[in-house]
Amino acid sequence: MSRTILIDPVTRIEGHAKITLKLDDAGTVNEALFHVTQMRGFEKFCEGRPFPEMPAITARTCGICPVSHFVAGSKACDALMRIKIPETATELRRLMNCAQIAQSHALSFFHLSSPDMLLGWNSDPKSRNIFGVIVKQPDLARDGIRLRQIGQSIIELLGGKKIHAPWMVPGGVNEPLTKEKRDTIAGWLPEAKTIAMKTLTLYKKMLKNFNEEIESFGNFPSLYMGLVNEEGNLEHYHGKLRIVDENGKIIQDQIHQKDYEKYIGEAAEDFTYMKFPYYKELGYPGGMYRVGPLARLNVCNKAGTPQADQELQEFRSMQKGPISSSFHYHYARLIEIVFCIEKMQEIIELDYILDPRVRARGGANNPQGIGISEAPRGTLIHHYKADENGNISWCNLIIATGHNNLAMNKGVLQVAQHYVDGNKLEEGMLNRVEAVIRCYDPCLSCATHALGQMPLHIQLVSPHGELIDEVKRH
Amino acid sequence: MIDKKVLVLGFGSVLRGDDSFGPIVAEEIEKYLADQGTIASQVSVLITQTLTPELADNISKCELVIFIDASAEGDTGKVLEERVQSDPLAPVSMVHFLNPKALLNWTEQLYGKQVEAVILTVVGNDFNFGIRRLTPELVDLRPLVVARAKEIIHQHLS
């Protein structure tokens, strides 16, 4: 008997996004769809694997934020093992997570978004990239490179390599921190903080130039979700979930990771492979919420480190209640870089941070385990079920970018309605549509962001389904 | 990184068969340098999975960079040596990995430094999963590349 194995779609290709804008009879945009046209199937092919492999397998989802998957995956495995890991291991994982967030935010701000802000949204696309930034502000470009290098070097120092470092494991980490490594990290942090503060100061001065973008780049009321610690402060590693409404009122607090399914549902649409998480109590799509740097700063009581708290206070003075424009993801990202650097400083000064006891061991003592952490782009949920032999029987990953899917679609619609005035697409409009997506720093950017532009396909469709215009960028 | 005269940069994934050639050769050179006293103080070795923009900083601090790589295209069984220069038109599809010419361009643009560069390339046969697993042809070529890299280092420092 002959058999056929069909592989469709072909995976591990560079990702692509597509946007469709639909017009009403008056020629104005009334619907915008952001399509993610890649499907990778991690949840399926993890089935059958021994649970200790999960952090390393799921980390391969991404080359930019693998540490985040190591964190959430390891925490889910800790829960499967029903163990409490050594406190030193917790702090070491937190240390690497902070380094990861700092370097990822640096990539987003300096490499991907600063060209728009420094060179202009309507500037020549040929030079609207990091090389354009190098020409205009070489110091800033070098700072961006250096900040990211420091974050990656800390990851490498702890884990042995910059990408997919197999250091975080179920039960803790596989190697303690040495005094030499701690001193090396201590030597890098002051420079990192200087760069972060210099950039933040520059950015705050530039903000007045972006009033129109601030008004129209995903500026709408929504819920916000993020982890907070027991005091309600900013938290990226442990903590529990908090959800606040558009007025800043806390509507859910201290949601334990095991209970996430009571509050978060996932919907699917036929135009995209990315799912649409929503807050169950408000249903779909009314339960739209945002996650990530902006949301984290909107849900926390305070940051919890000195300089970041000062910056957070100034950030919040821009608006009564939560900061609602998605454009301010950039600002929030810079504040989080400062926070992560200060947090790393605190961690390496802990008197037990060099303790060699950094790993607990055990089997699959629970039928399921859930791990939640904050990735650079937002809340990351890993949920595993294992059989009696410890092999994965079911897996669900809710990725940070997914949480923002509803908000990104709404943001694209808002930008399109603001900038598209009729029946013809202009390059500047195209770039602004890209830029509103870039505010969220979606993880598909790992695969699709080119230097200063990503492959996009925008279609303008009449109310009768007729294709009026399209712009492709590869 | 302390400024050194020569940077040996072995790159590739140690999980993908012949792609681990660059890292393996770089490790051998690092071991060799450990006993070389003065020479060692003038040479640094970096091993990386992919070439990323941050490496421009490391490259800017040296006079000569020796890239060591395994390619999937070309004639097998020999060592290819190419002197390369910064190329502003080198393809840069993403900021997450670069080729040597693009990386030299980043170095020049960011730090205003033109660095001498040479790439030692072998052509691999198998890039499937296999941790540090080289095909026999590349096992045979390994000592040749190590020897040539040492020669280039000594020539530059003499």
Coordinates of C-alpha atoms in Angstrom, one line a residue, chain A:
Chain A
M1 CA 0.0 0.0 0.0
S2 CA 1.5 3.3 -1.0
R3 CA 1.4 6.2 1.4
T4 CA 1.9 9.9 0.9
I5 CA 3.2 12.3 3.5
L6 CA 2.2 15.8 2.8
I7 CA 4.1 18.7 4.5
D8 CA 2.0 21.7 4.0
P9 CA 2.8 24.4 4.8
V10 CA 6.6 24.2 4.7
T11 CA 7.8 25.5 8.0
R12 CA 10.9 27.2 9.2
I13 CA 10.8 29.7 6.4
E14 CA 11.0 33.4 7.0
G15 CA 7.7 34.5 8.4
H16 CA 5.3 36.8 6.5
A17 CA 2.5 39.1 7.4
K18 CA -0.3 40.4 5.3
I19 CA -2.8 43.2 5.8
T20 CA -6.1 43.6 4.2
L21 CA -7.9 46.9 4.4
K22 CA -11.6 46.9 3.5
L23 CA -13.4 50.1 2.3
D24 CA -17.0 51.2 2.6
D25 CA -18.9 53.0 -0.1
A26 CA -17.5 56.3 0.8
G27 CA -14.0 55.0 0.3
T28 CA -13.0 55.0 3.9
V29 CA -11.4 52.1 5.7
N30 CA -13.9 50.1 7.8
E31 CA -12.1 46.9 8.5
A32 CA -8.4 45.9 8.8
L33 CA -7.1 42.4 9.1
F34 CA -3.6 41.6 10.1
H35 CA -2.8 38.1 8.8
V36 CA 0.0 35.9 10.1
T37 CA 0.5 33.4 7.4
Q38 CA 2.9 31.0 9.1
M39 CA 2.1 27.9 11.1
R40 CA 4.8 26.0 13.0
G41 CA 3.0 23.4 15.0
F42 CA 5.2 23.3 18.1
E43 CA 2.2 22.3 20.3
K44 CA 1.7 19.2 18.2
F45 CA 5.2 17.9 17.7
C46 CA 6.0 18.3 21.4
E47 CA 3.5 15.5 22.1
G48 CA 5.3 12.3 23.2
R49 CA 8.5 14.0 24.2
P50 CA 9.9 13.5 27.8
F51 CA 8.9 16.6 29.8
P52 CA 12.5 17.6 30.8
E53 CA 13.1 18.3 27.1
M54 CA 10.3 20.9 26.9
P55 CA 12.2 24.1 27.9
A56 CA 14.9 23.4 25.3
I57 CA 12.4 22.4 22.6
T58 CA 10.1 25.3 23.0
A59 CA 13.0 27.7 23.2
R60 CA 13.5 26.9 19.6
T61 CA 10.3 28.8 18.8
C62 CA 12.5 31.9 18.7
G63 CA 16.0 33.1 18.3
I64 CA 15.5 36.4 19.9
C65 CA 13.5 35.5 23.1
P66 CA 14.5 31.9 23.7
V67 CA 15.2 32.7 27.3
S68 CA 11.6 33.5 27.8
H69 CA 10.6 30.1 26.7
F70 CA 13.2 28.6 28.9
V71 CA 11.8 30.4 31.8
A72 CA 8.1 29.6 31.2
G73 CA 9.0 26.0 30.1
S74 CA 11.2 25.4 33.2
K75 CA 8.5 26.8 35.5
A76 CA 5.9 24.5 33.9
C77 CA 8.2 21.6 34.4
D78 CA 8.8 22.6 38.1
A79 CA 5.0 22.5 38.5
L80 CA 4.9 19.1 36.8
M81 CA 7.5 17.8 39.2
R82 CA 5.6 19.5 42.2
I83 CA 8.9 20.8 43.6
K84 CA 10.1 24.1 45.0
I85 CA 13.4 25.1 43.4
P86 CA 16.3 26.6 45.4
E87 CA 16.0 30.3 45.9
T88 CA 19.3 30.9 44.3
A89 CA 18.1 29.2 41.2
T90 CA 15.0 31.4 41.1
E91 CA 17.2 34.5 41.3
L92 CA 19.6 33.2 38.7
R93 CA 16.7 32.5 36.3
R94 CA 15.5 36.0 37.0
L95 CA 18.9 37.4 36.3
M96 CA 19.0 35.8 32.8
N97 CA 15.4 36.9 32.2
C98 CA 16.3 40.5 32.9
A99 CA 19.3 40.3 30.6
Q100 CA 17.1 38.9 27.9
I101 CA 14.5 41.6 28.3
A102 CA 17.1 44.3 28.2
Q103 CA 18.8 43.0 25.0
S104 CA 15.5 42.3 23.3
H105 CA 14.1 45.8 24.1
A106 CA 17.4 47.3 22.8
L107 CA 17.0 45.4 19.5
S108 CA 13.4 46.6 19.2
F109 CA 14.1 50.2 20.0
F110 CA 17.5 50.9 18.4
H111 CA 17.5 48.5 15.4
L112 CA 13.8 48.3 14.4
S113 CA 12.0 51.4 15.6
S114 CA 14.5 54.2 15.9
P115 CA 14.9 54.7 12.1
D116 CA 11.2 55.8 11.9
M117 CA 11.6 58.2 14.7
L118 CA 15.0 59.7 13.9
L119 CA 14.7 59.7 10.1
G120 CA 10.9 60.2 9.7
W121 CA 8.1 58.0 8.6
N122 CA 8.1 59.6 5.2
S123 CA 11.8 59.4 4.6
D124 CA 13.3 57.4 1.8
P125 CA 12.7 53.8 2.6
K126 CA 16.1 52.9 1.1
S127 CA 17.9 54.6 3.9
R128 CA 15.3 54.3 6.6
N129 CA 17.1 51.6 8.5
I130 CA 19.9 51.2 11.1
F131 CA 22.5 52.4 8.6
G132 CA 20.5 55.6 8.2
V133 CA 20.6 56.0 12.0
I134 CA 24.4 55.4 11.9
V135 CA 24.8 58.3 9.5
K136 CA 22.5 60.6 11.5
Q137 CA 23.3 59.6 15.0
P138 CA 26.3 57.3 15.2
D139 CA 26.6 57.5 19.0
L140 CA 23.0 56.3 19.4
A141 CA 23.6 53.4 17.0
R142 CA 26.8 52.4 18.8
D143 CA 24.9 52.6 22.1
G144 CA 22.2 50.3 20.8
I145 CA 24.8 47.8 19.6
R146 CA 26.6 47.9 23.0
L147 CA 23.5 47.6 25.1
R148 CA 22.4 44.6 23.3
Q149 CA 25.9 43.2 23.4
I150 CA 25.9 43.5 27.2
G151 CA 22.6 41.7 27.6
Q152 CA 23.7 38.9 25.3
S153 CA 27.0 38.7 27.0
I154 CA 25.3 38.2 30.4
I155 CA 23.2 35.4 28.8
E156 CA 26.3 33.8 27.4
L157 CA 28.2 34.1 30.6
L158 CA 25.5 32.4 32.5
G159 CA 24.4 29.9 30.0
G160 CA 27.5 29.2 27.8
K161 CA 26.1 30.6 24.6
K162 CA 24.0 33.6 23.5
I163 CA 21.2 31.8 21.8
H164 CA 19.4 28.7 23.1
A165 CA 21.7 28.4 26.1
P166 CA 20.8 25.1 27.7
W167 CA 21.2 26.4 31.3
M168 CA 17.7 26.7 32.6
V169 CA 16.4 23.3 33.3
P170 CA 13.5 21.7 35.2
G171 CA 14.3 22.1 38.9
G172 CA 16.5 25.1 38.6
V173 CA 19.7 25.8 36.5
N174 CA 22.5 23.5 35.7
E175 CA 25.4 25.6 36.8
P176 CA 25.8 28.0 39.7
L177 CA 27.2 31.5 39.4
T178 CA 30.9 31.9 40.2
K179 CA 32.4 34.9 41.8
E180 CA 34.4 35.7 38.6
K181 CA 31.3 35.7 36.5
R182 CA 29.4 37.9 39.1
D183 CA 32.2 40.4 39.1
T184 CA 32.3 40.5 35.3
I185 CA 28.5 41.2 35.2
A186 CA 29.0 43.9 37.9
G187 CA 31.6 45.5 35.6
W188 CA 29.2 45.7 32.7
L189 CA 26.1 47.1 34.4
P190 CA 27.1 50.7 35.1
E191 CA 27.9 51.2 31.4
A192 CA 24.5 49.6 30.5
K193 CA 22.7 51.9 32.8
T194 CA 24.5 55.0 31.5
I195 CA 23.4 54.0 27.9
A196 CA 19.9 53.3 29.0
M197 CA 19.5 56.6 30.8
K198 CA 21.1 58.6 28.0
T199 CA 18.7 57.0 25.5
L200 CA 15.7 57.6 27.7
T201 CA 16.6 61.2 28.2
L202 CA 16.9 61.6 24.4
Y203 CA 13.7 59.9 23.8
K204 CA 11.7 62.0 26.2
K205 CA 13.0 65.1 24.3
M206 CA 11.9 63.7 21.0
L207 CA 8.3 62.8 22.2
K208 CA 6.9 66.2 21.3
N209 CA 7.6 65.4 17.6
F210 CA 5.2 62.5 17.6
N211 CA 1.9 63.9 18.8
E212 CA 0.0 62.8 15.7
E213 CA 1.4 59.3 15.9
I214 CA 0.7 59.1 19.7
E215 CA -2.9 60.0 19.0
S216 CA -3.4 57.5 16.2
F217 CA -1.1 54.6 16.8
G218 CA -3.3 52.2 18.6
N219 CA -4.7 54.8 21.0
F220 CA -7.9 53.3 22.5
P221 CA -9.3 52.0 25.7
S222 CA -8.6 48.4 26.6
L223 CA -7.8 46.1 29.4
Y224 CA -4.2 45.5 30.4
M225 CA -2.6 42.4 31.8
G226 CA 0.7 41.5 33.4
L227 CA 2.4 39.8 36.3
V228 CA 2.8 41.6 39.6
N229 CA 4.5 40.5 42.8
E230 CA 2.9 40.2 46.2
E231 CA 3.2 44.0 46.7
G232 CA 1.6 44.6 43.3
N233 CA 4.9 45.8 41.8
L234 CA 6.5 45.1 38.4
E235 CA 7.4 41.5 38.0
H236 CA 8.9 39.5 35.1
Y237 CA 9.6 36.1 36.6
H238 CA 7.3 35.0 39.3
G239 CA 4.2 36.7 40.7
K240 CA 0.6 36.5 39.7
L241 CA -1.6 38.0 37.0
R242 CA -3.4 41.3 37.4
I243 CA -5.9 42.7 34.9
V244 CA -6.9 46.4 35.0
D245 CA -9.5 48.1 32.9
E246 CA -9.3 51.3 30.8
N247 CA -9.7 53.5 33.9
G248 CA -6.9 51.7 35.8
K249 CA -9.3 49.9 38.1
I250 CA -8.1 46.4 39.1
I251 CA -10.7 43.9 37.9
Q252 CA -8.7 40.8 38.6
D253 CA -5.7 40.4 40.9
Q254 CA -3.3 37.8 42.1
I255 CA -4.6 35.2 39.6
H256 CA -2.5 32.1 40.3
Q257 CA -0.9 30.5 37.2
K258 CA -2.9 27.3 37.6
D259 CA -6.1 29.3 37.2
Y260 CA -5.3 31.2 34.0
E261 CA -7.9 29.2 31.9
K262 CA -10.7 30.6 34.1
Y263 CA -9.9 34.1 32.8
I264 CA -8.3 33.8 29.4
G265 CA -10.0 32.2 26.4
E266 CA -8.6 31.7 22.9
A267 CA -10.5 32.4 19.7
A268 CA -9.5 31.5 16.2
E269 CA -10.2 33.4 12.9
D270 CA -9.9 32.0 9.4
F271 CA -7.7 34.8 8.1
T272 CA -4.7 34.2 10.3
Y273 CA -2.7 31.4 12.1
M274 CA -2.3 33.5 15.2
K275 CA -5.0 32.9 17.8
F276 CA -6.9 35.7 19.6
P277 CA -6.7 35.4 23.4
Y278 CA -9.4 37.4 25.3
Y279 CA -10.6 38.0 28.8
K280 CA -13.5 35.5 29.2
E281 CA -15.7 37.7 31.4
L282 CA -16.1 40.2 28.6
G283 CA -16.3 37.6 25.8
Y284 CA -14.8 37.7 22.3
P285 CA -13.8 40.2 20.9
G286 CA -14.9 42.5 23.7
G287 CA -12.4 41.1 26.1
M288 CA -9.5 42.6 24.2
Y289 CA -6.5 43.3 26.4
R290 CA -2.9 44.4 25.9
V291 CA 0.2 42.9 27.4
G292 CA 3.9 43.8 27.2
P293 CA 5.9 46.8 28.5
L294 CA 3.0 49.3 28.2
A295 CA 0.6 46.9 30.0
R296 CA 3.1 46.0 32.7
L297 CA 3.7 49.6 33.5
N298 CA -0.1 50.2 33.5
V299 CA -0.9 47.3 35.9
C300 CA 1.9 47.6 38.5
N301 CA 1.7 49.8 41.6
K302 CA 5.3 50.7 41.2
A303 CA 8.4 49.3 39.5
G304 CA 10.4 48.6 42.7
T305 CA 13.8 49.9 41.8
P306 CA 14.9 53.6 42.3
Q307 CA 15.5 55.0 38.9
A308 CA 12.8 53.0 37.2
D309 CA 10.3 54.2 39.8
Q310 CA 11.2 57.8 39.1
E311 CA 10.8 57.3 35.4
L312 CA 7.5 55.5 35.9
Q313 CA 6.2 58.4 37.8
E314 CA 7.0 60.8 35.0
F315 CA 5.6 58.3 32.4
R316 CA 2.3 58.2 34.3
S317 CA 2.1 62.0 34.5
M318 CA 1.3 62.0 30.7
Q319 CA -2.3 60.8 31.2
K320 CA -4.8 60.3 33.9
G321 CA -5.4 56.5 34.2
P322 CA -3.5 54.0 32.1
I323 CA -1.4 55.2 29.3
S324 CA -3.5 54.2 26.3
S325 CA -1.5 54.9 23.2
S326 CA 0.4 51.9 21.8
F327 CA 3.0 54.3 20.6
H328 CA 4.1 54.5 24.2
Y329 CA 5.3 50.9 24.1
H330 CA 8.6 52.4 23.0
Y331 CA 8.8 54.6 26.1
A332 CA 7.7 51.8 28.4
R333 CA 10.4 49.6 26.8
L334 CA 13.1 52.1 27.7
I335 CA 11.9 52.3 31.3
E336 CA 11.9 48.5 31.5
I337 CA 15.5 48.4 30.3
V338 CA 16.4 50.7 33.2
F339 CA 14.4 48.5 35.6
C340 CA 16.1 45.3 34.4
I341 CA 19.6 46.7 34.8
E342 CA 18.8 47.9 38.3
K343 CA 17.2 44.5 39.1
M344 CA 20.3 42.7 37.8
Q345 CA 22.4 44.8 40.1
E346 CA 20.2 43.8 43.1
I347 CA 20.4 40.2 42.2
I348 CA 24.1 39.9 41.9
E349 CA 24.5 41.6 45.3
L350 CA 22.3 39.0 47.1
D351 CA 24.4 37.2 49.7
Y352 CA 23.3 33.8 48.6
I353 CA 23.6 34.3 44.9
L354 CA 26.9 32.2 44.7
D355 CA 25.3 29.2 46.5
P356 CA 26.1 26.1 44.5
R357 CA 22.8 24.4 45.4
V358 CA 20.9 25.5 42.3
R359 CA 18.9 22.5 41.2
A360 CA 16.2 20.2 42.6
R361 CA 15.3 16.9 41.0
G362 CA 12.2 14.9 40.6
G363 CA 9.9 13.0 38.2
A364 CA 6.5 13.9 36.8
N365 CA 4.6 14.0 40.1
N366 CA 1.7 16.0 38.8
P367 CA -0.4 15.3 35.7
Q368 CA 0.0 18.8 34.4
G369 CA 2.1 21.9 35.0
I370 CA 1.7 25.5 34.1
G371 CA 4.4 28.1 33.9
I372 CA 3.8 31.9 33.4
S373 CA 6.4 34.5 33.0
E374 CA 6.8 37.9 31.4
A375 CA 8.6 37.8 28.1
P376 CA 9.9 41.0 26.5
R377 CA 6.7 41.3 24.5
G378 CA 4.3 40.3 27.3
T379 CA 2.8 37.4 29.3
L380 CA 4.0 34.0 28.2
I381 CA 2.1 30.9 29.3
H382 CA 3.3 27.3 28.9
H383 CA 0.8 24.6 29.9
Y384 CA 1.9 20.9 29.7
K385 CA 0.2 17.6 30.5
A386 CA 2.2 14.5 30.9
D387 CA 1.4 10.8 31.1
E388 CA 2.5 8.5 34.0
N389 CA 5.9 8.1 32.3
G390 CA 6.5 11.8 32.1
N391 CA 5.9 12.1 28.4
I392 CA 4.1 15.1 27.1
S393 CA 0.5 14.2 26.1
W394 CA -0.8 17.8 25.5
C395 CA 0.7 21.2 25.3
N396 CA -0.6 24.7 25.0
L397 CA 1.5 27.8 24.5
I398 CA 0.0 31.3 24.7
I399 CA 2.6 33.5 23.3
A400 CA 3.0 37.2 24.3
T401 CA 2.4 38.4 20.8
G402 CA -0.9 36.4 20.6
H403 CA -2.4 38.3 23.6
N404 CA -1.9 41.5 21.6
N405 CA -3.5 40.2 18.4
L406 CA -6.9 41.9 18.9
A407 CA -5.1 45.1 19.9
M408 CA -2.8 45.0 16.9
N409 CA -5.7 44.5 14.5
K410 CA -7.5 47.4 16.1
G411 CA -4.3 49.5 15.9
V412 CA -3.9 48.8 12.2
L413 CA -7.5 49.8 11.6
Q414 CA -7.0 53.1 13.6
V415 CA -3.8 54.0 11.7
A416 CA -5.4 53.1 8.3
Q417 CA -8.5 55.2 9.1
H418 CA -6.4 58.1 10.1
Y419 CA -3.9 58.1 7.3
V420 CA -5.7 56.4 4.3
D421 CA -7.9 59.1 2.8
G422 CA -9.2 57.5 -0.3
N423 CA -8.4 54.9 -2.9
K424 CA -4.6 55.0 -3.3
L425 CA -2.0 53.7 -1.0
E426 CA 1.1 55.8 -0.3
E427 CA 4.4 54.6 1.0
G428 CA 4.3 56.8 4.0
M429 CA 1.0 55.2 5.0
L430 CA 2.4 51.7 4.4
N431 CA 5.3 52.5 6.7
R432 CA 2.9 53.8 9.4
V433 CA 0.9 50.6 9.2
E434 CA 4.2 48.7 9.7
A435 CA 5.2 51.1 12.5
V436 CA 2.0 50.5 14.6
I437 CA 2.6 46.8 14.4
R438 CA 6.2 47.4 15.4
C439 CA 5.1 49.3 18.5
Y440 CA 4.0 45.9 19.9
D441 CA 7.4 44.4 18.8
P442 CA 5.6 41.2 17.7
C443 CA 7.5 38.0 17.9
L444 CA 6.9 37.3 14.3
S445 CA 9.3 40.2 13.8
C446 CA 12.0 37.6 14.6
A447 CA 11.3 36.1 11.2
T448 CA 9.8 38.9 9.2
H449 CA 11.5 42.1 10.2
A450 CA 14.1 43.2 7.7
L451 CA 16.3 46.2 8.3
G452 CA 13.8 49.0 8.8
Q453 CA 11.0 47.2 6.9
M454 CA 9.3 43.9 7.0
P455 CA 7.7 42.0 4.1
L456 CA 4.2 43.2 4.0
H457 CA 1.3 42.8 1.6
I458 CA -1.4 45.4 1.9
Q459 CA -4.6 45.1 -0.1
L460 CA -7.2 47.8 -0.5
V461 CA -10.6 46.1 -1.1
S462 CA -13.9 47.8 -2.1
P463 CA -17.2 47.0 -0.4
H464 CA -18.0 44.7 -3.3
G465 CA -14.8 42.7 -2.8
E466 CA -13.0 44.3 -5.7
L467 CA -9.2 44.8 -5.3
I468 CA -8.6 48.5 -5.8
D469 CA -4.9 48.6 -5.1
E470 CA -2.1 46.7 -3.4
V471 CA 1.4 47.2 -2.3
K472 CA 3.8 44.4 -1.8
R473 CA 7.1 44.7 0.0
H474 CA 9.4 41.6 0.1

